[in-house]
Tab-separated table of C-alpha atoms in Angstrom:
chain	number	residue	atom	x	y	z
H	1	MET	CA	158.645	28.760	137.453
H	2	GLU	CA	160.549	32.023	137.953
H	3	PHE	CA	164.271	32.345	138.473
H	4	SER	CA	166.606	35.286	138.954
H	5	CYS	CA	170.187	34.901	137.816
H	6	LYS	CA	173.286	36.767	138.845
H	7	GLU	CA	176.421	36.085	136.878
H	8	THR	CA	179.960	37.167	137.679
H	9	SER	CA	183.081	36.052	135.846
H	10	ASP	CA	183.423	33.076	138.186
H	11	VAL	CA	180.002	31.966	139.330
H	12	LEU	CA	176.404	31.884	138.192
H	13	ILE	CA	173.939	32.242	141.065
H	14	VAL	CA	170.464	31.014	140.184
H	15	LYS	CA	167.794	31.949	142.697
H	16	VAL	CA	164.533	30.018	142.560
H	17	ASP	CA	161.742	32.588	142.938
H	18	ALA	CA	159.097	30.042	143.912
H	19	PRO	CA	157.851	28.848	147.299
H	20	ARG	CA	158.006	25.128	146.427
H	21	ILE	CA	159.779	22.607	144.236
H	22	ASP	CA	157.194	19.833	144.363
H	23	ALA	CA	155.785	17.180	142.024
H	24	ALA	CA	153.723	19.839	140.220
H	25	ALA	CA	156.817	22.000	139.605
H	26	ALA	CA	159.595	19.426	139.110
H	27	ILE	CA	159.450	19.167	135.304
H	28	SER	CA	159.317	22.924	134.801
H	29	PHE	CA	162.206	23.334	137.247
H	30	LYS	CA	164.328	20.808	135.367
H	31	GLN	CA	163.613	22.343	131.939
H	32	ASN	CA	164.331	25.886	133.096
H	33	MET	CA	167.517	24.899	134.870
H	34	ARG	CA	168.752	22.962	131.853
H	35	GLU	CA	168.208	26.061	129.714
H	36	ILE	CA	169.838	28.460	132.170
H	37	THR	CA	172.906	26.330	132.829
H	38	GLY	CA	173.191	25.399	129.141
H	39	LYS	CA	173.224	29.051	128.004
H	40	SER	CA	175.845	30.198	130.486
H	41	GLY	CA	179.518	29.508	129.939
H	42	ILE	CA	180.207	29.697	133.675
H	43	SER	CA	181.200	26.323	135.061
H	44	HIS	CA	180.277	26.980	138.694
H	45	VAL	CA	176.545	27.251	139.368
H	46	VAL	CA	175.033	27.925	142.783
H	47	LEU	CA	171.343	27.258	143.295
H	48	ASP	CA	169.952	29.751	145.822
H	49	LEU	CA	166.971	28.147	147.599
H	50	SER	CA	166.284	30.951	150.090
H	51	GLU	CA	162.731	31.495	148.749
H	52	VAL	CA	161.888	27.786	148.639
H	53	GLY	CA	160.037	26.729	151.772
H	54	PHE	CA	159.191	23.197	150.678
H	55	ILE	CA	160.643	20.442	148.539
H	56	ASP	CA	159.450	16.866	148.043
H	57	SER	CA	161.199	13.796	146.652
H	58	SER	CA	160.249	14.809	143.088
H	59	GLY	CA	161.908	18.200	143.591
H	60	LEU	CA	164.922	16.555	145.161
H	61	GLY	CA	165.157	14.180	142.183
H	62	ALA	CA	164.921	17.166	139.827
H	63	ILE	CA	167.900	18.873	141.484
H	64	VAL	CA	169.949	15.650	141.277
H	65	SER	CA	168.942	15.314	137.640
H	66	VAL	CA	170.097	18.881	136.874
H	67	MET	CA	173.427	18.179	138.556
H	68	LYS	CA	173.859	15.016	136.474
H	69	LEU	CA	172.929	16.840	133.260
H	70	MET	CA	175.675	19.376	133.955
H	71	GLY	CA	178.076	16.458	133.796
H	72	GLY	CA	181.634	16.351	135.008
H	73	THR	CA	182.664	19.722	133.580
H	74	LYS	CA	180.281	21.983	135.517
H	75	ARG	CA	179.651	22.156	139.217
H	76	LEU	CA	176.327	22.647	141.034
H	77	ASP	CA	176.311	23.798	144.650
H	78	LEU	CA	173.372	24.793	146.827
H	79	ALA	CA	172.820	27.774	149.100
H	80	ALA	CA	170.392	29.102	151.699
H	81	LEU	CA	168.333	26.020	152.533
H	82	THR	CA	165.214	26.846	154.556
H	83	PRO	CA	164.427	24.496	157.501
H	84	THR	CA	162.069	22.008	155.791
H	85	VAL	CA	164.246	21.851	152.665
H	86	GLU	CA	167.295	21.302	154.862
H	87	LYS	CA	165.438	18.491	156.644
H	88	VAL	CA	164.692	16.670	153.365
H	89	PHE	CA	168.349	16.957	152.279
H	90	ARG	CA	169.575	15.788	155.685
H	91	LEU	CA	167.194	12.809	156.041
H	92	THR	CA	167.971	11.531	152.529
H	93	ARG	CA	171.690	12.212	153.101
H	94	MET	CA	171.714	14.286	149.941
H	95	ASP	CA	173.523	16.893	152.051
H	96	SER	CA	176.586	14.650	151.661
H	97	ILE	CA	176.396	14.815	147.859
H	98	PHE	CA	176.160	18.605	147.506
H	99	THR	CA	178.270	21.426	148.839
H	100	ILE	CA	175.806	23.627	150.705
H	101	TYR	CA	176.468	27.268	151.603
H	102	ALA	CA	174.519	29.126	154.291
H	103	GLN	CA	174.069	32.092	151.925
H	104	SER	CA	174.810	32.503	148.220
H	105	ALA	CA	176.743	35.704	149.046
H	106	GLU	CA	179.341	33.461	150.718
H	107	VAL	CA	180.327	32.039	147.343
H	108	GLU	CA	180.874	35.481	145.856
H	109	LYS	CA	183.051	36.406	148.821
H	110	ILE	CA	185.192	33.309	148.312
H	111	TYR	CA	185.877	34.349	144.723
H	112	GLN	CA	186.469	38.002	145.677
H	113	ALA	CA	188.995	36.922	148.274
H	114	GLY	CA	190.628	35.040	145.414
W	1	MET	CA	142.491	23.743	138.591
W	2	ARG	CA	139.846	21.884	140.552
W	3	ARG	CA	140.198	22.668	144.186
W	4	GLY	CA	139.524	20.318	147.037
W	5	LYS	CA	137.652	21.312	150.079
W	6	VAL	CA	137.435	20.665	153.741
W	7	VAL	CA	134.427	18.394	153.919
W	8	SER	CA	133.840	18.781	157.594
W	9	SER	CA	135.542	18.953	160.867
W	10	ARG	CA	133.688	17.257	163.643
W	11	ARG	CA	134.519	16.834	167.269
W	12	ARG	CA	135.010	13.214	168.233
W	13	ARG	CA	134.574	11.806	171.674
W	14	GLY	CA	137.879	11.395	173.477
W	15	HIS	CA	139.718	13.768	171.184
W	16	LEU	CA	140.642	17.271	172.089
W	17	LEU	CA	140.172	18.706	168.651
W	18	PRO	CA	137.912	18.040	165.698
W	19	GLU	CA	138.809	15.549	163.017
W	20	ILE	CA	139.818	17.287	159.794
W	21	LEU	CA	138.441	15.735	156.614
W	22	PHE	CA	139.570	16.584	153.094
W	23	GLU	CA	138.485	15.410	149.691
W	24	PHE	CA	140.155	16.528	146.477
W	25	PRO	CA	140.990	15.289	142.971
W	26	GLY	CA	144.045	13.049	142.616
W	27	GLU	CA	146.119	15.610	140.704
W	28	ASN	CA	149.450	17.254	141.485
W	29	LEU	CA	148.099	20.797	141.773
W	30	SER	CA	145.192	19.673	143.933
W	31	VAL	CA	147.673	17.951	146.243
W	32	ARG	CA	149.606	21.199	146.524
W	33	HIS	CA	146.434	23.080	147.387
W	34	ALA	CA	145.324	20.414	149.900
W	35	LEU	CA	148.675	20.645	151.701
W	36	ALA	CA	148.247	24.415	152.008
W	37	GLN	CA	144.729	23.916	153.374
W	38	LEU	CA	145.915	21.316	155.859
W	39	ARG	CA	148.619	23.679	157.048
W	40	HIS	CA	145.973	26.329	157.537
W	41	GLU	CA	143.682	23.923	159.430
W	42	LEU	CA	146.547	22.864	161.693
W	43	SER	CA	147.537	26.437	162.515
W	44	SER	CA	145.209	26.416	165.528
W	45	LEU	CA	147.188	23.571	167.125
W	46	ALA	CA	150.310	25.625	167.852
W	47	LEU	CA	152.610	22.965	166.407
W	48	SER	CA	156.293	23.763	165.949
W	49	ALA	CA	157.577	24.754	162.521
W	50	ASP	CA	159.631	21.556	162.564
W	51	ASP	CA	156.556	19.370	163.152
W	52	LEU	CA	154.589	21.228	160.475
W	53	GLY	CA	157.505	20.587	158.115
W	54	SER	CA	157.449	16.841	158.882
W	55	ILE	CA	153.687	16.668	158.375
W	56	GLU	CA	153.952	18.391	154.996
W	57	ILE	CA	156.850	16.167	153.898
W	58	VAL	CA	155.003	12.932	154.794
W	59	LEU	CA	151.615	13.977	153.418
W	60	GLY	CA	153.249	15.333	150.263
W	61	GLU	CA	154.972	12.006	149.584
W	62	VAL	CA	151.915	9.883	150.375
W	63	LEU	CA	149.609	12.015	148.225
W	64	ASN	CA	152.067	12.323	145.312
W	65	ASN	CA	152.361	8.582	145.410
W	66	VAL	CA	148.609	8.192	144.991
W	67	VAL	CA	148.646	10.611	142.026
W	68	GLU	CA	151.659	8.987	140.371
W	69	HIS	CA	150.955	5.311	140.987
W	70	ALA	CA	147.399	4.606	142.151
W	71	TYR	CA	145.914	7.006	139.588
W	72	CYS	CA	148.348	6.317	136.791
W	73	GLU	CA	147.660	5.234	133.210
W	74	GLY	CA	144.523	7.239	132.682
W	75	ALA	CA	142.846	6.245	135.920
W	76	SER	CA	141.627	9.173	137.953
W	77	GLY	CA	139.653	9.758	141.083
W	78	SER	CA	139.593	11.572	144.331
W	79	ILE	CA	141.655	11.320	147.482
W	80	HIS	CA	140.179	11.378	150.972
W	81	VAL	CA	142.310	12.466	153.890
W	82	SER	CA	141.340	12.296	157.527
W	83	CYS	CA	143.443	13.819	160.274
W	84	VAL	CA	142.683	13.258	163.939
W	85	PRO	CA	144.782	15.398	166.272
W	86	SER	CA	145.482	13.732	169.580
W	87	VAL	CA	147.979	14.136	172.400
W	88	HIS	CA	151.491	14.319	170.894
W	89	VAL	CA	150.356	12.656	167.702
W	90	LEU	CA	148.345	13.270	164.552
W	91	ARG	CA	146.616	10.191	163.132
W	92	PHE	CA	146.083	10.198	159.392
W	93	LYS	CA	144.085	8.047	157.026
W	94	VAL	CA	144.428	8.441	153.260
W	95	GLU	CA	142.026	6.684	150.899
W	96	ASP	CA	141.864	6.408	147.112
W	97	GLN	CA	140.139	4.246	144.545
W	98	GLY	CA	143.157	3.668	142.354
W	99	VAL	CA	145.409	0.740	141.522
W	100	MET	CA	146.599	-1.221	144.541
W	101	LEU	CA	150.200	-1.119	145.738
W	102	PRO	CA	152.406	-3.753	144.085
W	103	PHE	CA	152.111	-7.072	145.957
W	104	GLU	CA	149.507	-5.351	148.118
W	105	GLU	CA	152.155	-4.158	150.528
W	106	LEU	CA	154.054	-1.036	151.504
W	107	PRO	CA	157.466	-0.570	149.890
W	108	GLU	CA	160.472	-1.090	152.154
W	109	GLY	CA	161.565	2.488	151.576
W	110	GLU	CA	165.278	1.950	151.919
W	111	LEU	CA	167.592	4.823	151.128
W	112	PRO	CA	169.149	4.321	147.674
W	113	SER	CA	172.900	3.773	147.678
W	114	PHE	CA	175.159	6.742	146.867
W	115	ASP	CA	178.183	4.525	146.465
W	116	ARG	CA	178.357	5.000	142.709
W	117	PRO	CA	179.608	7.520	140.144
W	118	LEU	CA	177.907	10.912	139.900
W	119	ALA	CA	176.215	10.001	136.622
W	120	ALA	CA	174.481	7.061	138.299
W	121	LEU	CA	173.207	8.877	141.393
W	122	PRO	CA	169.589	8.012	142.220
W	123	GLU	CA	166.925	10.575	141.249
W	124	GLY	CA	164.083	8.783	142.958
W	125	GLY	CA	163.275	6.267	145.630
W	126	PHE	CA	163.346	8.791	148.461
W	127	GLY	CA	159.602	9.109	149.001
W	128	TRP	CA	158.838	6.019	151.074
W	129	TYR	CA	162.114	6.449	152.909
W	130	LEU	CA	160.992	9.906	154.062
W	131	VAL	CA	157.549	8.594	155.003
W	132	ARG	CA	158.968	5.710	157.039
W	133	ASN	CA	161.477	8.033	158.680
W	134	LEU	CA	158.958	10.631	159.861
W	135	ALA	CA	155.736	8.653	160.319
W	136	CYS	CA	154.988	5.583	162.409
W	137	ASP	CA	152.325	2.869	162.729
W	138	LEU	CA	151.967	2.579	158.952
W	139	VAL	CA	149.191	0.206	157.947
W	140	TYR	CA	148.111	-0.423	154.375
W	141	GLN	CA	144.891	-2.170	153.456
W	142	ARG	CA	143.203	-2.937	150.169
W	143	ARG	CA	139.470	-3.012	150.755
W	144	GLU	CA	136.673	-3.034	148.164
W	145	HIS	CA	138.733	-1.478	145.390
W	146	ARG	CA	140.096	1.156	147.724
W	147	ASN	CA	143.585	1.741	149.071
W	148	ILE	CA	143.615	2.759	152.715
W	149	LEU	CA	146.819	3.948	154.290
W	150	ALA	CA	146.849	4.807	157.974
W	151	PHE	CA	149.809	6.336	159.782
W	152	SER	CA	150.702	8.581	162.691
W	153	ILE	CA	153.039	11.523	162.921
W	154	PRO	CA	154.414	12.272	166.379
W	155	VAL	CA	154.403	15.935	167.314
W	156	GLU	CA	155.908	17.824	170.201
W	157	GLY	CA	152.912	19.801	171.259
W	158	CYS	CA	149.654	18.666	172.745
W	159	ALA	CA	147.514	18.752	169.630
């Protein structure tokens, strides 16, 4: 699974460059994310899902698992949910667990505004 | 990767559009490919993006469930899917030759509780909840070593 990362002094934006986070991709997603977030010293991570058109319960579980692995010291937010992904988060009420931004650029702006 | 295929699509009496039949191996990547094929087959029905999303969510959960539970512990086999488009509804039937559902019945599919610390948040248990939320008329039968799950997904358009 491909990712592209953008790191500033305040936030690490991880964009998933894959069309789906499904049962076939969940393990690879989890491993990659653990590596990426483990390597970076930045405590605020935003997962940009703008390229992800579909997620299933395995993918959802993988995102929750990544958030739990980051523990209480790091923070995982989400950005740019496409309609079907948004639907899965809304129906499972996972949208109440995560902070979700419309676009990942919003997060950068918040930090720039200081 | 072994790919599944559309076995046939035949026009049934009383239905506006042909039944879509799929058969593919009970493996994660084959499920992914089958969902893409189904999406392609349904493109002629002019369904809304929202309905197509619901169909993919439900089918994805049902088929993953077959791969993960019915065909677990070394068991393998194929999955048959039938989809009959009708007025405002798509009727599905999914069959496999794997292990039967525990207690021979469909799970309740209740949403796991979030009222707990972050470290104890649920990572699973959402699948049947999503299926029950988006599909209706769910019927499960165990017949001659086969699991048969029938369900309907309401759609806006006249399929």
